[in-house]
Short mmCIF file of C-alpha atoms and ligand atoms in Angstrom, two decimals:
data_model
loop_
_atom_site.label_atom_id
_atom_site.label_comp_id
_atom_site.label_asym_id
_atom_site.label_seq_id
_atom_site.Cartn_x
_atom_site.Cartn_y
_atom_site.Cartn_z
CA UNK A 4 27.69 -12.44 13.21
CA UNK A 5 26.35 -15.98 13.27
CA UNK A 6 28.07 -18.35 10.99
CA UNK A 7 26.77 -21.66 9.49
CA UNK A 8 29.97 -23.42 9.72
CA UNK A 9 28.33 -26.95 9.75
CA UNK A 10 27.11 -27.51 6.29
CA UNK A 11 24.77 -30.21 7.27
CA UNK A 12 23.08 -28.25 10.01
CA UNK A 13 19.40 -26.73 9.09
CA UNK A 14 18.89 -23.11 9.17
CA UNK A 15 16.67 -22.52 12.22
CA UNK A 16 13.58 -19.98 11.93
CA UNK A 17 12.08 -18.27 14.77
CA UNK A 18 8.69 -16.61 14.40
CA UNK A 19 7.59 -13.81 16.78
CA UNK A 20 3.74 -13.48 16.43
CA UNK A 21 1.37 -16.08 15.43
CA UNK A 22 -1.86 -14.10 14.33
CA UNK A 23 -3.47 -14.67 10.94
CA UNK A 24 -0.16 -14.27 8.70
CA UNK A 25 2.10 -16.05 11.47
CA UNK A 26 -0.16 -19.22 11.44
CA UNK A 27 -0.25 -19.14 7.58
CA UNK A 28 3.44 -19.06 7.36
CA UNK A 29 3.66 -21.64 10.19
CA UNK A 30 1.38 -23.87 8.13
CA UNK A 31 3.48 -23.52 4.85
CA UNK A 32 6.81 -24.07 6.64
CA UNK A 33 5.46 -27.46 8.21
CA UNK A 34 3.53 -28.69 5.12
CA UNK A 35 6.10 -27.87 2.49
CA UNK A 36 9.34 -29.21 4.31
CA UNK A 37 9.88 -31.42 1.31
CA UNK A 38 9.69 -28.91 -1.42
CA UNK A 39 11.61 -26.35 0.60
CA UNK A 40 14.56 -28.79 1.18
CA UNK A 41 14.49 -29.92 -2.48
CA UNK A 42 14.72 -26.18 -3.47
CA UNK A 43 17.19 -24.92 -1.04
CA UNK A 44 19.36 -28.06 -0.97
CA UNK A 45 19.40 -27.66 2.89
CA UNK A 46 16.91 -27.84 5.59
CA UNK A 47 14.93 -25.01 6.98
CA UNK A 48 13.25 -25.85 10.15
CA UNK A 49 11.06 -24.16 12.52
CA UNK A 50 13.68 -23.44 15.55
CA UNK A 51 10.90 -21.72 17.71
CA UNK A 52 7.84 -19.41 18.26
CA UNK A 53 7.06 -16.75 20.39
CA UNK A 54 3.33 -15.61 20.99
CA UNK A 55 1.76 -13.91 23.82
CA UNK A 56 -1.62 -15.24 23.65
CA UNK A 57 -1.60 -18.75 25.21
CA UNK A 58 -4.91 -19.73 23.91
CA UNK A 59 -3.56 -19.28 20.17
CA UNK A 60 -0.43 -21.47 21.35
CA UNK A 61 -2.70 -24.00 22.56
CA UNK A 62 -4.39 -24.52 19.70
CA UNK A 63 -1.63 -25.20 17.49
CA UNK A 64 0.36 -28.34 16.77
CA UNK A 65 3.94 -27.53 16.82
CA UNK A 66 6.75 -29.97 16.21
CA UNK A 67 8.27 -31.56 19.44
CA UNK A 68 11.64 -30.00 18.86
CA UNK A 69 10.10 -26.54 18.41
CA UNK A 70 11.05 -24.09 21.38
CA UNK A 71 8.36 -22.02 22.60
CA UNK A 72 9.99 -18.61 23.97
CA UNK A 73 8.63 -16.85 26.98
CA UNK A 74 9.30 -13.46 25.27
CA UNK A 75 11.14 -12.23 22.33
CA UNK A 76 14.28 -11.23 24.15
CA UNK A 77 14.67 -14.83 24.89
CA UNK A 78 14.53 -16.03 21.26
CA UNK A 79 16.76 -13.03 19.84
CA UNK A 80 19.41 -14.01 22.43
CA UNK A 81 19.14 -17.77 21.31
CA UNK A 82 22.26 -18.61 19.12
CA UNK A 83 20.51 -21.33 17.45
CA UNK A 84 18.14 -19.14 15.81
CA UNK A 85 19.43 -17.34 12.77
CA UNK A 86 16.54 -15.90 11.30
CA UNK A 87 13.86 -14.01 12.96
CA UNK A 88 10.48 -13.65 11.45
CA UNK A 89 8.45 -10.56 12.89
CA UNK A 90 4.82 -10.85 12.50
CA UNK A 91 3.51 -8.93 15.50
CA UNK A 92 2.77 -5.87 13.70
CA UNK A 93 2.61 -2.33 15.10
CA UNK A 94 5.66 -0.26 16.31
CA UNK A 95 6.74 -1.72 19.44
CA UNK A 96 8.10 -4.16 20.43
CA UNK A 97 8.42 -4.78 16.48
CA UNK A 98 10.99 -2.23 16.02
CA UNK A 99 13.15 -3.03 19.31
CA UNK A 100 13.06 -6.85 18.21
CA UNK A 101 13.98 -6.02 14.83
CA UNK A 102 16.79 -4.04 15.79
CA UNK A 103 18.19 -6.32 18.63
CA UNK A 104 18.00 -9.39 16.20
CA UNK A 105 19.90 -7.54 13.71
CA UNK A 106 22.33 -6.51 16.47
CA UNK A 107 22.80 -10.21 17.42
CA UNK A 108 23.72 -10.98 13.70
CA UNK A 109 20.41 -12.55 12.68
CA UNK A 110 18.68 -11.92 9.42
CA UNK A 111 14.95 -10.76 9.82
CA UNK A 112 11.73 -11.01 7.79
CA UNK A 113 8.83 -8.54 8.43
CA UNK A 114 5.51 -7.73 7.14
CA UNK A 115 5.32 -4.69 8.99
CA UNK A 116 4.41 -1.85 6.56
CA UNK A 117 3.59 0.61 9.17
CA UNK A 118 6.90 0.39 11.04
CA UNK A 119 8.88 0.28 7.66
CA UNK A 120 7.19 3.33 6.58
CA UNK A 121 7.74 5.34 9.61
CA UNK A 122 11.04 3.96 11.00
CA UNK A 123 12.24 2.49 7.43
CA UNK A 124 15.80 4.49 7.64
CA UNK A 125 16.53 3.25 11.16
CA UNK A 126 15.88 -0.41 10.18
CA UNK A 127 17.49 -0.41 6.77
CA UNK A 128 20.47 1.37 8.41
CA UNK A 129 20.73 -1.20 11.01
CA UNK A 130 20.64 -4.08 8.44
CA UNK A 131 23.51 -2.21 6.38
CA UNK A 132 25.46 -1.75 9.92
CA UNK A 133 25.30 -5.24 10.94
CA UNK A 134 25.72 -6.82 7.56
CA UNK A 135 22.44 -8.75 7.81
CA UNK A 136 19.75 -9.48 5.45
CA UNK A 137 16.07 -7.82 5.73
CA UNK A 138 13.21 -9.21 4.02
CA UNK A 139 9.86 -7.41 3.71
CA UNK A 140 7.96 -8.49 0.46
CA UNK A 141 4.89 -9.22 2.66
CA UNK A 142 4.56 -5.53 3.88
CA UNK A 143 3.00 -4.31 0.33
CA UNK A 144 0.44 -5.89 -1.87
CA UNK A 145 0.25 -9.21 0.53
CA UNK A 146 1.11 -12.36 -1.92
CA UNK A 147 2.13 -10.00 -4.69
CA UNK A 148 5.75 -10.10 -5.36
CA UNK A 149 6.08 -6.31 -6.23
CA UNK A 150 9.28 -5.56 -4.14
CA UNK A 151 11.33 -8.54 -5.28
CA UNK A 152 10.40 -7.48 -8.76
CA UNK A 153 11.36 -3.70 -8.34
CA UNK A 154 14.79 -5.01 -6.58
CA UNK A 155 15.70 -7.66 -8.81
CA UNK A 156 13.71 -8.20 -12.19
CA UNK A 157 13.77 -4.49 -12.85
CA UNK A 158 17.12 -3.41 -11.11
CA UNK A 159 18.55 -2.44 -14.46
CA UNK A 160 15.67 -0.05 -15.57
CA UNK A 161 14.46 3.35 -14.44
CA UNK A 162 11.15 3.20 -12.78
CA UNK A 163 9.00 6.48 -14.17
CA UNK A 164 5.78 5.96 -12.05
CA UNK A 165 3.77 3.52 -10.35
CA UNK A 166 0.13 3.33 -9.31
CA UNK A 167 -1.63 0.91 -7.05
CA UNK A 168 -4.78 -0.51 -5.64
CA UNK A 169 -3.05 -1.38 -2.46
CA UNK A 170 -5.82 -1.68 0.20
CA UNK A 171 -8.26 -4.72 -0.03
CA UNK A 172 -10.61 -3.25 2.38
CA UNK A 173 -11.12 0.16 0.58
CA UNK A 174 -11.47 -1.53 -2.83
CA UNK A 175 -13.93 -4.16 -1.35
CA UNK A 176 -16.01 -1.06 -0.18
CA UNK A 177 -15.67 0.93 -3.11
CA UNK A 178 -16.60 -2.04 -5.63
CA UNK A 179 -19.88 -2.83 -3.37
CA UNK A 180 -20.99 0.98 -3.21
CA UNK A 181 -20.56 0.90 -6.73
CA UNK A 182 -22.18 -2.14 -7.98
CA UNK A 183 -25.06 -1.90 -5.39
CA UNK A 184 -25.45 1.75 -4.96
CA UNK A 185 -24.93 1.54 -1.06
CA UNK A 186 -23.86 4.11 1.04
CA UNK A 187 -20.23 3.90 2.59
CA UNK A 188 -21.42 3.40 6.35
CA UNK A 189 -23.77 0.62 5.28
CA UNK A 190 -21.05 -1.31 3.19
CA UNK A 191 -18.29 -0.75 5.84
CA UNK A 192 -20.71 -1.97 8.77
CA UNK A 193 -21.47 -5.30 6.76
CA UNK A 194 -17.64 -5.80 5.80
CA UNK A 195 -17.00 -5.62 9.66
CA UNK A 196 -19.64 -8.28 10.58
CA UNK A 197 -18.30 -10.42 7.66
CA UNK A 198 -14.83 -10.02 9.07
CA UNK A 199 -13.52 -8.39 5.70
CA UNK A 200 -12.72 -5.19 7.48
CA UNK A 201 -11.02 -4.52 10.91
CA UNK A 202 -13.06 -3.47 13.82
CA UNK A 203 -11.05 -0.49 13.78
CA UNK A 204 -10.84 0.03 10.29
CA UNK A 205 -9.34 3.70 10.43
CA UNK A 206 -5.87 2.65 8.45
CA UNK A 207 -7.60 1.10 5.75
CA UNK A 208 -10.52 3.60 4.91
CA UNK A 209 -8.60 6.77 5.41
CA UNK A 210 -5.67 5.93 3.16
CA UNK A 211 -3.01 5.26 5.99
CA UNK A 212 -2.27 1.83 5.19
CA UNK A 213 -2.06 2.65 1.31
CA UNK A 214 0.38 5.72 2.29
CA UNK A 215 2.59 3.27 4.21
CA UNK A 216 2.66 0.94 1.18
CA UNK A 217 3.27 3.51 -1.38
CA UNK A 218 6.07 5.05 0.99
CA UNK A 219 7.77 1.78 0.67
CA UNK A 220 7.09 1.39 -3.00
CA UNK A 221 8.52 4.60 -3.96
CA UNK A 222 11.53 4.12 -1.49
CA UNK A 223 12.27 0.99 -3.48
CA UNK A 224 11.32 2.29 -7.00
CA UNK A 225 13.34 5.53 -6.96
CA UNK A 226 16.08 4.99 -4.41
CA UNK A 227 15.06 8.04 -2.42
CA UNK A 228 14.24 7.85 1.35
CA UNK A 229 10.71 9.12 1.60
CA UNK A 230 9.12 11.24 4.57
CA UNK A 231 5.89 9.59 5.35
CA UNK A 232 4.46 12.70 6.83
CA UNK A 233 4.74 14.64 3.87
CA UNK A 234 2.58 12.51 1.63
CA UNK A 235 -0.72 13.75 0.91
CA UNK A 236 -3.41 11.22 1.89
CA UNK A 237 -7.34 11.47 1.52
CA UNK A 238 -9.34 8.18 2.20
CA UNK A 239 -12.53 6.93 1.00
CA UNK A 240 -15.20 8.21 3.92
CA UNK A 241 -16.63 11.11 2.24
CA UNK A 242 -17.48 9.09 -1.16
CA UNK A 243 -21.25 9.12 -1.86
CA UNK A 244 -23.00 6.77 -4.34
CA UNK A 245 -24.27 9.83 -6.33
CA UNK A 246 -20.56 10.50 -7.33
CA UNK A 247 -20.02 6.96 -8.19
CA UNK A 248 -22.99 6.99 -10.52
CA UNK A 249 -22.19 10.32 -12.43
CA UNK A 250 -18.65 8.92 -12.60
CA UNK A 251 -20.12 6.08 -14.65
CA UNK A 252 -22.09 8.22 -16.73
CA UNK A 253 -18.76 9.67 -17.84
CA UNK A 254 -17.13 6.21 -18.34
CA UNK A 255 -15.01 6.27 -14.97
CA UNK A 256 -14.78 3.87 -11.96
CA UNK A 257 -13.46 5.08 -8.70
CA UNK A 258 -10.44 3.56 -6.92
CA UNK A 259 -8.38 4.32 -3.90
CA UNK A 260 -4.96 4.77 -5.48
CA UNK A 261 -1.36 4.96 -4.23
CA UNK A 262 0.45 6.81 -6.82
CA UNK A 263 4.19 7.64 -7.15
CA UNK A 264 6.21 9.22 -9.87
CA UNK A 265 9.94 10.42 -10.32
CA UNK A 266 10.19 13.71 -12.00
CA UNK A 267 14.04 13.56 -11.75
CA UNK A 268 14.49 16.20 -9.21
CA UNK A 269 11.41 15.51 -7.16
CA UNK A 270 8.81 12.87 -6.52
CA UNK A 271 5.18 12.93 -6.69
CA UNK A 272 3.60 10.47 -4.18
CA UNK A 273 0.18 10.66 -2.91
CA UNK A 274 -2.75 8.53 -2.05
CA UNK A 275 -6.48 9.50 -2.67
CA UNK A 276 -9.52 8.15 -4.55
CA UNK A 277 -9.12 8.47 -8.24
CA UNK A 278 -11.83 8.16 -11.09
CA UNK A 279 -10.11 5.82 -13.80
CA UNK A 280 -11.25 5.19 -17.29
CA UNK A 281 -13.49 2.07 -17.07
CA UNK A 282 -11.48 0.35 -19.85
CA UNK A 283 -8.18 0.54 -17.89
CA UNK A 284 -6.79 -2.49 -16.49
CA UNK A 285 -6.87 -1.02 -12.76
CA UNK A 286 -10.60 -0.24 -13.06
CA UNK A 287 -11.22 -3.85 -13.55
CA UNK A 288 -9.54 -4.93 -10.07
CA UNK A 289 -12.73 -5.42 -7.80
CA UNK A 290 -13.29 -6.69 -4.36
CA UNK A 291 -10.28 -7.40 -2.05
CA UNK A 292 -7.94 -7.80 -4.57
CA UNK A 293 -4.84 -5.71 -5.04
CA UNK A 294 -2.92 -4.67 -8.27
CA UNK A 295 0.20 -2.46 -8.73
CA UNK A 296 0.70 -0.92 -12.28
CA UNK A 297 4.00 0.73 -13.25
CA UNK A 298 6.18 2.18 -16.12
CA UNK A 299 9.88 1.29 -16.61
CA UNK A 300 11.59 3.41 -19.26
CA UNK A 301 12.85 0.35 -21.12
CA UNK A 302 10.13 -2.14 -20.10
CA UNK A 303 6.93 -0.16 -20.59
CA UNK A 304 4.12 -0.98 -18.89
CA UNK A 305 3.59 -3.88 -16.20
CA UNK A 306 0.81 -4.95 -14.10
CA UNK A 307 0.91 -7.23 -11.04
CA UNK A 308 -2.50 -8.53 -9.61
CA UNK A 309 -3.24 -10.75 -6.78
CA UNK A 310 -4.44 -11.03 -3.22
CA UNK A 311 -3.32 -8.30 -1.23
CA UNK A 312 -3.97 -9.79 2.12
CA UNK A 313 -4.88 -13.12 4.08
CA UNK A 314 -2.92 -15.58 5.86
CA UNK A 315 -2.00 -18.10 3.19
CA UNK A 316 -1.15 -15.38 0.49
CA UNK A 317 0.71 -13.24 2.57
CA UNK A 318 2.60 -16.24 4.08
CA UNK A 319 3.88 -17.06 0.53
CA UNK A 320 5.45 -13.53 0.33
CA UNK A 321 7.21 -14.23 3.93
CA UNK A 322 8.21 -17.75 2.87
CA UNK A 323 9.96 -16.31 -0.52
CA UNK A 324 11.99 -13.97 1.87
CA UNK A 325 12.89 -16.47 4.31
CA UNK A 326 14.04 -18.72 1.80
CA UNK A 327 16.40 -16.15 0.11
CA UNK A 328 17.68 -15.06 3.58
CA UNK A 329 18.16 -18.84 4.57
CA UNK A 330 20.51 -19.33 1.63
CA UNK A 331 22.38 -16.12 2.72
CA UNK A 332 22.87 -17.71 5.92
CA UNK A 333 23.65 -21.31 4.83
CA UNK A 334 26.14 -20.17 2.23
CA UNK A 335 27.61 -17.43 4.61
CA UNK A 336 26.91 -14.62 2.12
CA UNK A 337 24.52 -12.49 4.40
CA UNK A 338 24.24 -8.68 3.76
CA UNK A 339 25.61 -8.65 0.22
CA UNK A 340 22.33 -7.37 -1.45
CA UNK A 341 21.01 -4.18 -0.19
CA UNK A 342 17.52 -4.63 1.25
CA UNK A 343 16.17 -1.74 -0.83
CA UNK A 344 18.19 -2.55 -3.85
CA UNK A 345 20.35 0.70 -3.59
CA UNK A 346 23.12 0.74 -1.02
CA UNK A 347 21.88 2.26 2.09
CA UNK A 348 24.46 5.31 2.36
CA UNK A 349 24.65 5.92 -1.27
CA UNK A 350 20.90 7.30 -1.73
CA UNK A 351 20.12 11.14 -2.83
CA UNK A 352 16.96 12.35 -0.94
CA UNK A 353 14.56 13.80 -3.46
CA UNK A 354 11.83 16.59 -2.35
CA UNK A 355 8.19 15.49 -2.38
CA UNK A 356 5.92 17.84 -4.85
CA UNK A 357 3.41 19.45 -2.63
CA UNK A 358 -0.25 18.46 -3.82
CA UNK A 359 -0.96 22.17 -4.80
CA UNK A 360 1.72 21.56 -7.82
CA UNK A 361 0.20 18.43 -9.18
CA UNK A 362 -1.53 18.14 -12.58
CA UNK A 363 -4.48 16.18 -12.92
CA UNK A 364 -8.15 16.28 -14.53
CA UNK A 365 -10.90 16.70 -12.27
CA UNK A 366 -14.60 15.96 -11.59
CA UNK A 367 -16.41 18.54 -9.60
CA UNK A 368 -19.90 18.05 -8.28
CA UNK A 369 -21.49 21.54 -7.57
CA UNK A 370 -24.59 21.58 -5.66
CA UNK A 371 -25.92 24.70 -7.75
CA UNK A 372 -28.80 26.89 -7.21
CA UNK A 373 -31.43 26.00 -9.84
CA UNK A 374 -31.60 29.32 -11.26
CA UNK A 375 -30.52 31.17 -14.45
CA UNK A 376 -26.84 32.36 -14.59
CA UNK A 377 -25.43 29.56 -12.42
CA UNK A 378 -23.74 27.51 -14.86
CA UNK A 379 -22.16 30.50 -16.52
CA UNK A 380 -21.17 31.63 -13.17
CA UNK A 381 -19.41 28.26 -12.36
CA UNK A 382 -17.87 28.19 -16.02
CA UNK A 383 -16.73 31.77 -15.55
CA UNK A 384 -14.76 31.10 -12.29
CA UNK A 385 -13.19 28.32 -13.71
CA UNK A 386 -12.24 29.89 -16.90
CA UNK A 387 -10.77 32.90 -15.04
CA UNK A 388 -8.44 30.39 -13.33
CA UNK A 389 -7.25 28.96 -16.48
CA UNK A 390 -9.30 25.65 -15.90
CA UNK A 391 -10.86 24.23 -19.29
CA UNK A 392 -14.13 22.29 -18.90
CA UNK A 393 -14.33 19.02 -20.82
CA UNK A 394 -18.11 18.14 -20.14
CA UNK A 395 -20.95 19.00 -18.15
CA UNK A 396 -24.07 17.21 -16.72
CA UNK A 397 -26.86 18.47 -14.97
CA UNK A 398 -29.71 16.42 -13.51
CA UNK A 399 -33.21 17.15 -12.34
CA UNK A 400 -35.14 20.31 -11.58
CA UNK A 401 -35.57 21.83 -8.32
CA UNK A 402 -37.09 25.44 -8.58
CA UNK A 403 -35.67 27.37 -5.75
CA UNK A 404 -33.52 24.61 -4.40
CA UNK A 405 -30.10 22.82 -5.59
CA UNK A 406 -29.24 20.32 -8.01
CA UNK A 407 -26.14 18.73 -8.83
CA UNK A 408 -24.26 19.95 -11.75
CA UNK A 409 -21.15 17.80 -12.48
CA UNK A 410 -17.94 19.23 -14.52
CA UNK A 411 -15.13 17.36 -15.92
CA UNK A 412 -12.04 19.34 -16.57
CA UNK A 413 -9.10 19.11 -18.63
CA UNK A 414 -5.71 18.99 -17.08
CA UNK A 415 -5.05 21.86 -14.32
CA UNK A 416 -2.95 21.86 -11.22
CA UNK A 417 -4.53 21.32 -7.67
CA UNK A 418 -3.80 25.09 -6.69
CA UNK A 419 -5.98 26.23 -9.74
CA UNK A 420 -8.75 24.18 -8.59
CA UNK A 421 -8.53 25.03 -4.80
CA UNK A 422 -8.32 28.89 -5.73
CA UNK A 423 -11.61 28.43 -7.96
CA UNK A 424 -13.42 26.43 -5.34
CA UNK A 425 -12.47 28.84 -2.59
CA UNK A 426 -14.65 31.45 -4.52
CA UNK A 427 -17.47 29.34 -5.67
CA UNK A 428 -18.19 27.53 -2.52
CA UNK A 429 -18.41 30.82 -0.53
CA UNK A 430 -20.75 32.29 -3.16
CA UNK A 431 -24.62 32.24 -3.23
CA UNK A 432 -24.64 30.18 -6.14
CA UNK A 433 -24.10 26.75 -4.47
CA UNK A 434 -25.65 25.27 -1.38
CA UNK A 435 -22.67 22.70 -0.43
CA UNK A 436 -19.07 22.23 -0.47
CA UNK A 437 -18.20 21.26 -4.01
CA UNK A 438 -16.89 17.70 -4.30
CA UNK A 439 -13.61 17.10 -5.89
CA UNK A 440 -12.23 13.82 -7.11
CA UNK A 441 -9.17 13.73 -9.29
CA UNK A 442 -9.26 11.65 -12.58
CA UNK A 443 -6.26 9.84 -13.08
CA UNK A 444 -4.39 8.83 -16.31
CA UNK A 445 -2.95 5.22 -15.50
CA UNK A 446 -2.07 4.30 -18.88
CA UNK A 447 1.46 4.07 -17.99
CA UNK A 448 2.06 5.18 -21.31
CA UNK A 449 3.34 8.46 -22.57
CA UNK A 450 5.61 11.23 -20.92
CA UNK A 451 5.25 12.49 -17.17
CA UNK A 452 4.37 16.04 -16.62
N1 HSE B 523 -5.74 -4.13 5.71
C1 HSE B 523 -4.99 -4.42 4.57
C2 HSE B 523 -5.95 -4.39 3.45
C3 HSE B 523 -4.25 -5.72 4.76
O1 HSE B 523 -7.30 -4.25 3.68
O2 HSE B 523 -5.71 -4.38 2.34
C4 HSE B 523 -3.10 -6.09 4.98
O3 HSE B 523 -1.93 -4.91 4.11
#
């Protein structure tokens, strides 16, 4: 392990990957040297960078003593670098470089949520084995300090549940669809033209990015390893403006949520579009903003809101971690606070509840034949499965054709609803597959069920 024997020596940071967040972090590190030194009581300096894109490198003004490494192996081998910031993203070489850096006794900061959600156990385990620190605040919610809040501020409380708008691209699309009545494809294409959405937006719009983030949140909040592949995930591609309009008539706003709850013996973790009461705090989080609401047993509700992406906001999260880890290096106290807030090897794995067992209220839009008896048929099938109707709206009149009939239900299990729809959707009374959207109670008050 590296030791900071010379008390006047600065802590030298190496950055691997100078994309949007890497450059944001570089700017912050160079611009805030004074304030960093004041707060730390020692110097934190840019030891070197590694970036494959030579045009990116050429465009940057780096300090004269900053080493430009040809590859990550060279940086990881360099004993002058005691802290590695991994901002390349993706699985490889990110995974290997983090593991190798830890093996070489270096602490690591990363923003790589996909990697941590998939290979977290290996990486958290390596941090524990090599007694180094791992910072990953920037992996969830960009500049929102949610992970440190869970690990430190709320360490003494039991977290019961949380719900988050943790993907800015999806939230931007839903916000514009809802405000302007636009189709999903129209908003996505415009968001891509304006640079709000990636050219390959799959992870954002299909809920995969939110699943990565909620897996990390649940691991931190509940102290249980989470198997990413077991999380039920549904994105927003299929959402139609008509459902946003009907939702509004019922007093709901649609958000893509990452949800996690601790039921003691099992966890409920999922990602899907959810209708929220329009007067709830999360319903008011619009555009690219993110927010995470949670409930602590002693604390009660808490909401953290802010910029969930972007170079500068995300760089503040990276910097917070870098400073914390630099203190550990400078004061030779690395590896003392477990990265997850729970000792790596002392955790119990809780089973994930299958989607079929979750309780929710539901919004159901049937495209029903406009003829006598259809409504009583729909109500009958729902009633036979023990699903109680809360309200119904039918709009328009189309003799011989089909009209939207929208039903909201009281609480039922997903399997009750799926069983009822399996019957209805194969009947002669409807012309299309029924649209199902869950209605979430995000008040963070009251008991779990
Ligand atoms: N692509 C993410 C989003 C930002 O749209 O929120 C990085 O996590």
